[in-house]
Amino acid sequence: MFFLIYTLLLLLGGIAMVAVGVAVKEQGTGSRILNVVVGLAFFGYGFYLLFLFDGDSYRIFFYVFVLPILLIVRAVKARKEAREQAAAQQFAGGPQFAGGPQQQGMYPAAGHGQPGPGFPPAPGQPAPYGAAPQGQPAPYGAPQGQPAQYGAPPQGWQPGQPGGPNA
């Protein structure tokens, strides 16, 4: 019974390593070649034991249980790292504003999807925090054309008048 399980693990491990070596293109060429060669060796030895072997002694390689798992895990990690690098490059290579690349220290970097300094928001985009939305009047007490300064008393308010900021 153990002989049958051992030979089936050899065959299945070999097929899995060959498939991973061929299918996962994100790993290096050396790793792909190693997967295919070791997979073919495992499959060949399993085929020999199952169909051609008629003796009474054979060698048991414990790598049959460990090596396919290790090589497949390495291939999956390589694929994951390649996807993460591609996503990071796509995120870092985003569009530049009309002013070109920002000079360091001149302005803080604008958030993703937010206009840079001096640029009006794109149509359909919300106004920056504290600014009146496009086409609507500024809140009570804020001068027209300037963002509202929340927490400040309305213009023209004198201390002691009713309706102040703490009323």
mmCIF file of C-alpha atoms in Angstrom:
data_model
loop_
_atom_site.group_PDB
_atom_site.id
_atom_site.type_symbol
_atom_site.label_atom_id
_atom_site.label_comp_id
_atom_site.label_asym_id
_atom_site.label_seq_id
_atom_site.Cartn_x
_atom_site.Cartn_y
_atom_site.Cartn_z
ATOM 1 C CA MET A 1 0.000 0.000 0.000
ATOM 2 C CA PHE A 2 2.797 2.426 0.881
ATOM 3 C CA PHE A 3 4.456 1.623 -2.442
ATOM 4 C CA LEU A 4 1.348 2.684 -4.358
ATOM 5 C CA ILE A 5 0.960 5.930 -2.365
ATOM 6 C CA TYR A 6 4.653 6.702 -2.840
ATOM 7 C CA THR A 7 4.528 6.197 -6.606
ATOM 8 C CA LEU A 8 1.325 8.236 -6.948
ATOM 9 C CA LEU A 9 2.927 11.099 -4.988
ATOM 10 C CA LEU A 10 5.930 10.912 -7.313
ATOM 11 C CA LEU A 11 3.692 11.121 -10.375
ATOM 12 C CA LEU A 12 1.415 13.881 -9.048
ATOM 13 C CA GLY A 13 4.286 15.935 -7.623
ATOM 14 C CA GLY A 14 6.138 15.688 -10.912
ATOM 15 C CA ILE A 15 3.103 16.788 -12.932
ATOM 16 C CA ALA A 16 2.448 19.685 -10.547
ATOM 17 C CA MET A 17 6.045 20.934 -10.721
ATOM 18 C CA VAL A 18 6.134 20.754 -14.517
ATOM 19 C CA ALA A 19 2.816 22.620 -14.714
ATOM 20 C CA VAL A 20 4.014 25.336 -12.326
ATOM 21 C CA GLY A 21 7.318 25.656 -14.175
ATOM 22 C CA VAL A 22 5.521 26.129 -17.486
ATOM 23 C CA ALA A 23 2.546 28.223 -16.325
ATOM 24 C CA VAL A 24 4.031 30.687 -13.798
ATOM 25 C CA LYS A 25 6.015 33.072 -15.981
ATOM 26 C CA GLU A 26 6.711 35.570 -13.191
ATOM 27 C CA GLN A 27 9.452 33.425 -11.652
ATOM 28 C CA GLY A 28 12.994 33.514 -12.963
ATOM 29 C CA THR A 29 14.199 31.364 -15.838
ATOM 30 C CA GLY A 30 16.398 29.301 -13.527
ATOM 31 C CA SER A 31 13.499 28.558 -11.190
ATOM 32 C CA ARG A 32 11.282 27.577 -14.099
ATOM 33 C CA ILE A 33 13.924 25.228 -15.495
ATOM 34 C CA LEU A 34 14.490 23.740 -12.018
ATOM 35 C CA ASN A 35 10.755 23.117 -11.604
ATOM 36 C CA VAL A 36 10.475 21.396 -14.986
ATOM 37 C CA VAL A 37 13.617 19.272 -14.604
ATOM 38 C CA VAL A 38 12.827 18.112 -11.057
ATOM 39 C CA GLY A 39 9.190 17.540 -12.044
ATOM 40 C CA LEU A 40 10.234 15.386 -15.007
ATOM 41 C CA ALA A 41 12.647 13.437 -12.783
ATOM 42 C CA PHE A 42 9.931 12.804 -10.185
ATOM 43 C CA PHE A 43 7.425 11.789 -12.839
ATOM 44 C CA GLY A 44 9.945 9.550 -14.598
ATOM 45 C CA TYR A 45 10.919 7.736 -11.402
ATOM 46 C CA GLY A 46 7.267 7.328 -10.416
ATOM 47 C CA PHE A 47 6.423 5.977 -13.882
ATOM 48 C CA TYR A 48 9.344 3.559 -13.695
ATOM 49 C CA LEU A 49 8.336 2.281 -10.250
ATOM 50 C CA LEU A 50 4.652 1.936 -11.116
ATOM 51 C CA PHE A 51 4.867 0.370 -14.579
ATOM 52 C CA LEU A 52 8.369 -1.011 -15.224
ATOM 53 C CA PHE A 53 9.760 -2.025 -11.834
ATOM 54 C CA ASP A 54 9.572 -5.715 -10.951
ATOM 55 C CA GLY A 55 12.248 -5.997 -8.252
ATOM 56 C CA ASP A 56 11.874 -6.239 -4.527
ATOM 57 C CA SER A 57 13.845 -3.182 -3.326
ATOM 58 C CA TYR A 58 13.561 0.470 -4.243
ATOM 59 C CA ARG A 59 14.753 3.799 -2.893
ATOM 60 C CA ILE A 60 12.472 6.128 -0.994
ATOM 61 C CA PHE A 61 13.253 9.819 -1.384
ATOM 62 C CA PHE A 62 11.619 11.921 1.288
ATOM 63 C CA TYR A 63 11.995 14.952 -0.972
ATOM 64 C CA VAL A 64 8.919 13.561 -2.724
ATOM 65 C CA PHE A 65 6.838 14.855 0.175
ATOM 66 C CA VAL A 66 8.562 18.219 0.716
ATOM 67 C CA LEU A 67 10.207 19.452 -2.480
ATOM 68 C CA PRO A 68 7.081 19.853 -4.654
ATOM 69 C CA ILE A 69 5.415 21.909 -1.920
ATOM 70 C CA LEU A 70 8.479 24.137 -1.495
ATOM 71 C CA LEU A 71 8.898 24.756 -5.213
ATOM 72 C CA ILE A 72 5.204 25.510 -5.725
ATOM 73 C CA VAL A 73 5.183 27.906 -2.749
ATOM 74 C CA ARG A 74 8.221 29.682 -4.219
ATOM 75 C CA ALA A 75 6.474 30.040 -7.568
ATOM 76 C CA VAL A 76 3.294 31.422 -5.957
ATOM 77 C CA LYS A 77 5.351 33.948 -3.951
ATOM 78 C CA ALA A 78 7.162 35.053 -7.114
ATOM 79 C CA ARG A 79 3.837 35.564 -8.872
ATOM 80 C CA LYS A 80 2.449 37.564 -5.919
ATOM 81 C CA GLU A 81 5.559 39.772 -5.741
ATOM 82 C CA ALA A 82 5.401 40.423 -9.487
ATOM 83 C CA ARG A 83 1.758 41.502 -9.205
ATOM 84 C CA GLU A 84 2.537 43.783 -6.246
ATOM 85 C CA GLN A 85 5.425 45.388 -8.151
ATOM 86 C CA ALA A 86 3.236 45.917 -11.193
ATOM 87 C CA ALA A 87 0.549 47.528 -9.037
ATOM 88 C CA ALA A 88 3.128 49.765 -7.318
ATOM 89 C CA GLN A 89 4.560 50.880 -10.670
ATOM 90 C CA GLN A 90 1.085 51.599 -12.005
ATOM 91 C CA PHE A 91 0.249 53.644 -8.887
ATOM 92 C CA ALA A 92 3.566 55.554 -8.941
ATOM 93 C CA GLY A 93 3.320 56.270 -12.658
ATOM 94 C CA GLY A 94 0.067 58.206 -12.322
ATOM 95 C CA PRO A 95 -0.702 61.333 -14.360
ATOM 96 C CA GLN A 96 1.162 64.568 -13.713
ATOM 97 C CA PHE A 97 -0.570 67.906 -13.312
ATOM 98 C CA ALA A 98 -0.268 70.633 -15.946
ATOM 99 C CA GLY A 99 2.543 72.286 -13.978
ATOM 100 C CA GLY A 100 4.818 69.288 -14.527
ATOM 101 C CA PRO A 101 6.558 67.421 -11.760
ATOM 102 C CA GLN A 102 6.262 69.118 -8.414
ATOM 103 C CA GLN A 103 9.354 70.687 -6.955
ATOM 104 C CA GLN A 104 10.240 69.400 -3.542
ATOM 105 C CA GLY A 105 9.354 71.688 -0.682
ATOM 106 C CA MET A 106 7.356 74.080 -2.854
ATOM 107 C CA TYR A 107 3.884 72.690 -2.105
ATOM 108 C CA PRO A 108 2.653 69.660 -0.255
ATOM 109 C CA ALA A 109 1.731 66.860 -2.617
ATOM 110 C CA ALA A 110 -1.927 66.839 -3.629
ATOM 111 C CA GLY A 111 -3.906 63.765 -2.627
ATOM 112 C CA HIS A 112 -4.967 61.215 -5.200
ATOM 113 C CA GLY A 113 -7.677 62.757 -7.341
ATOM 114 C CA GLN A 114 -7.329 66.198 -5.733
ATOM 115 C CA PRO A 115 -6.203 69.208 -7.736
ATOM 116 C CA GLY A 116 -2.799 70.700 -7.035
ATOM 117 C CA PRO A 117 -2.362 74.208 -5.640
ATOM 118 C CA GLY A 118 -3.757 76.925 -7.884
ATOM 119 C CA PHE A 119 -5.810 74.534 -9.991
ATOM 120 C CA PRO A 120 -9.604 74.602 -9.835
ATOM 121 C CA PRO A 121 -11.320 71.293 -9.196
ATOM 122 C CA ALA A 122 -12.242 69.303 -12.263
ATOM 123 C CA PRO A 123 -15.906 69.284 -13.284
ATOM 124 C CA GLY A 124 -17.770 66.779 -11.173
ATOM 125 C CA GLN A 125 -15.086 66.771 -8.459
ATOM 126 C CA PRO A 126 -15.868 68.027 -4.958
ATOM 127 C CA ALA A 127 -14.397 71.335 -3.866
ATOM 128 C CA PRO A 128 -11.403 71.217 -1.514
ATOM 129 C CA TYR A 129 -12.166 71.150 2.198
ATOM 130 C CA GLY A 130 -13.328 74.517 3.498
ATOM 131 C CA ALA A 131 -14.153 75.988 0.073
ATOM 132 C CA ALA A 132 -17.657 76.696 -1.134
ATOM 133 C CA PRO A 133 -18.907 74.233 -3.723
ATOM 134 C CA GLN A 134 -18.896 75.436 -7.332
ATOM 135 C CA GLY A 135 -21.961 77.468 -8.259
ATOM 136 C CA GLN A 136 -23.221 77.889 -4.674
ATOM 137 C CA PRO A 137 -22.858 80.914 -2.433
ATOM 138 C CA ALA A 138 -20.356 80.906 0.395
ATOM 139 C CA PRO A 139 -21.703 80.179 3.888
ATOM 140 C CA TYR A 140 -23.016 83.031 6.078
ATOM 141 C CA GLY A 141 -20.309 85.521 6.933
ATOM 142 C CA ALA A 142 -17.707 84.314 4.450
ATOM 143 C CA PRO A 143 -16.594 86.828 1.831
ATOM 144 C CA GLN A 144 -17.569 85.912 -1.729
ATOM 145 C CA GLY A 145 -14.873 84.080 -3.674
ATOM 146 C CA GLN A 146 -12.966 83.002 -0.561
ATOM 147 C CA PRO A 147 -13.267 79.805 1.423
ATOM 148 C CA ALA A 148 -15.232 79.963 4.637
ATOM 149 C CA GLN A 149 -13.173 80.071 7.782
ATOM 150 C CA TYR A 150 -15.126 77.958 10.184
ATOM 151 C CA GLY A 151 -14.827 78.810 13.850
ATOM 152 C CA ALA A 152 -14.280 82.518 13.152
ATOM 153 C CA PRO A 153 -17.041 84.999 13.961
ATOM 154 C CA PRO A 154 -19.012 86.471 11.064
ATOM 155 C CA GLN A 155 -17.699 89.682 9.568
ATOM 156 C CA GLY A 156 -18.891 92.786 11.350
ATOM 157 C CA TRP A 157 -19.731 90.977 14.575
ATOM 158 C CA GLN A 158 -18.760 92.752 17.782
ATOM 159 C CA PRO A 159 -18.317 91.102 21.165
ATOM 160 C CA GLY A 160 -21.441 91.408 23.292
ATOM 161 C CA GLN A 161 -23.861 91.308 20.367
ATOM 162 C CA PRO A 162 -26.503 88.578 20.389
ATOM 163 C CA GLY A 163 -26.185 85.778 17.867
ATOM 164 C CA GLY A 164 -22.441 85.443 18.311
ATOM 165 C CA PRO A 165 -20.412 82.285 17.850
ATOM 166 C CA ASN A 166 -21.164 81.015 21.370
ATOM 167 C CA ALA A 167 -24.908 81.801 21.366
#
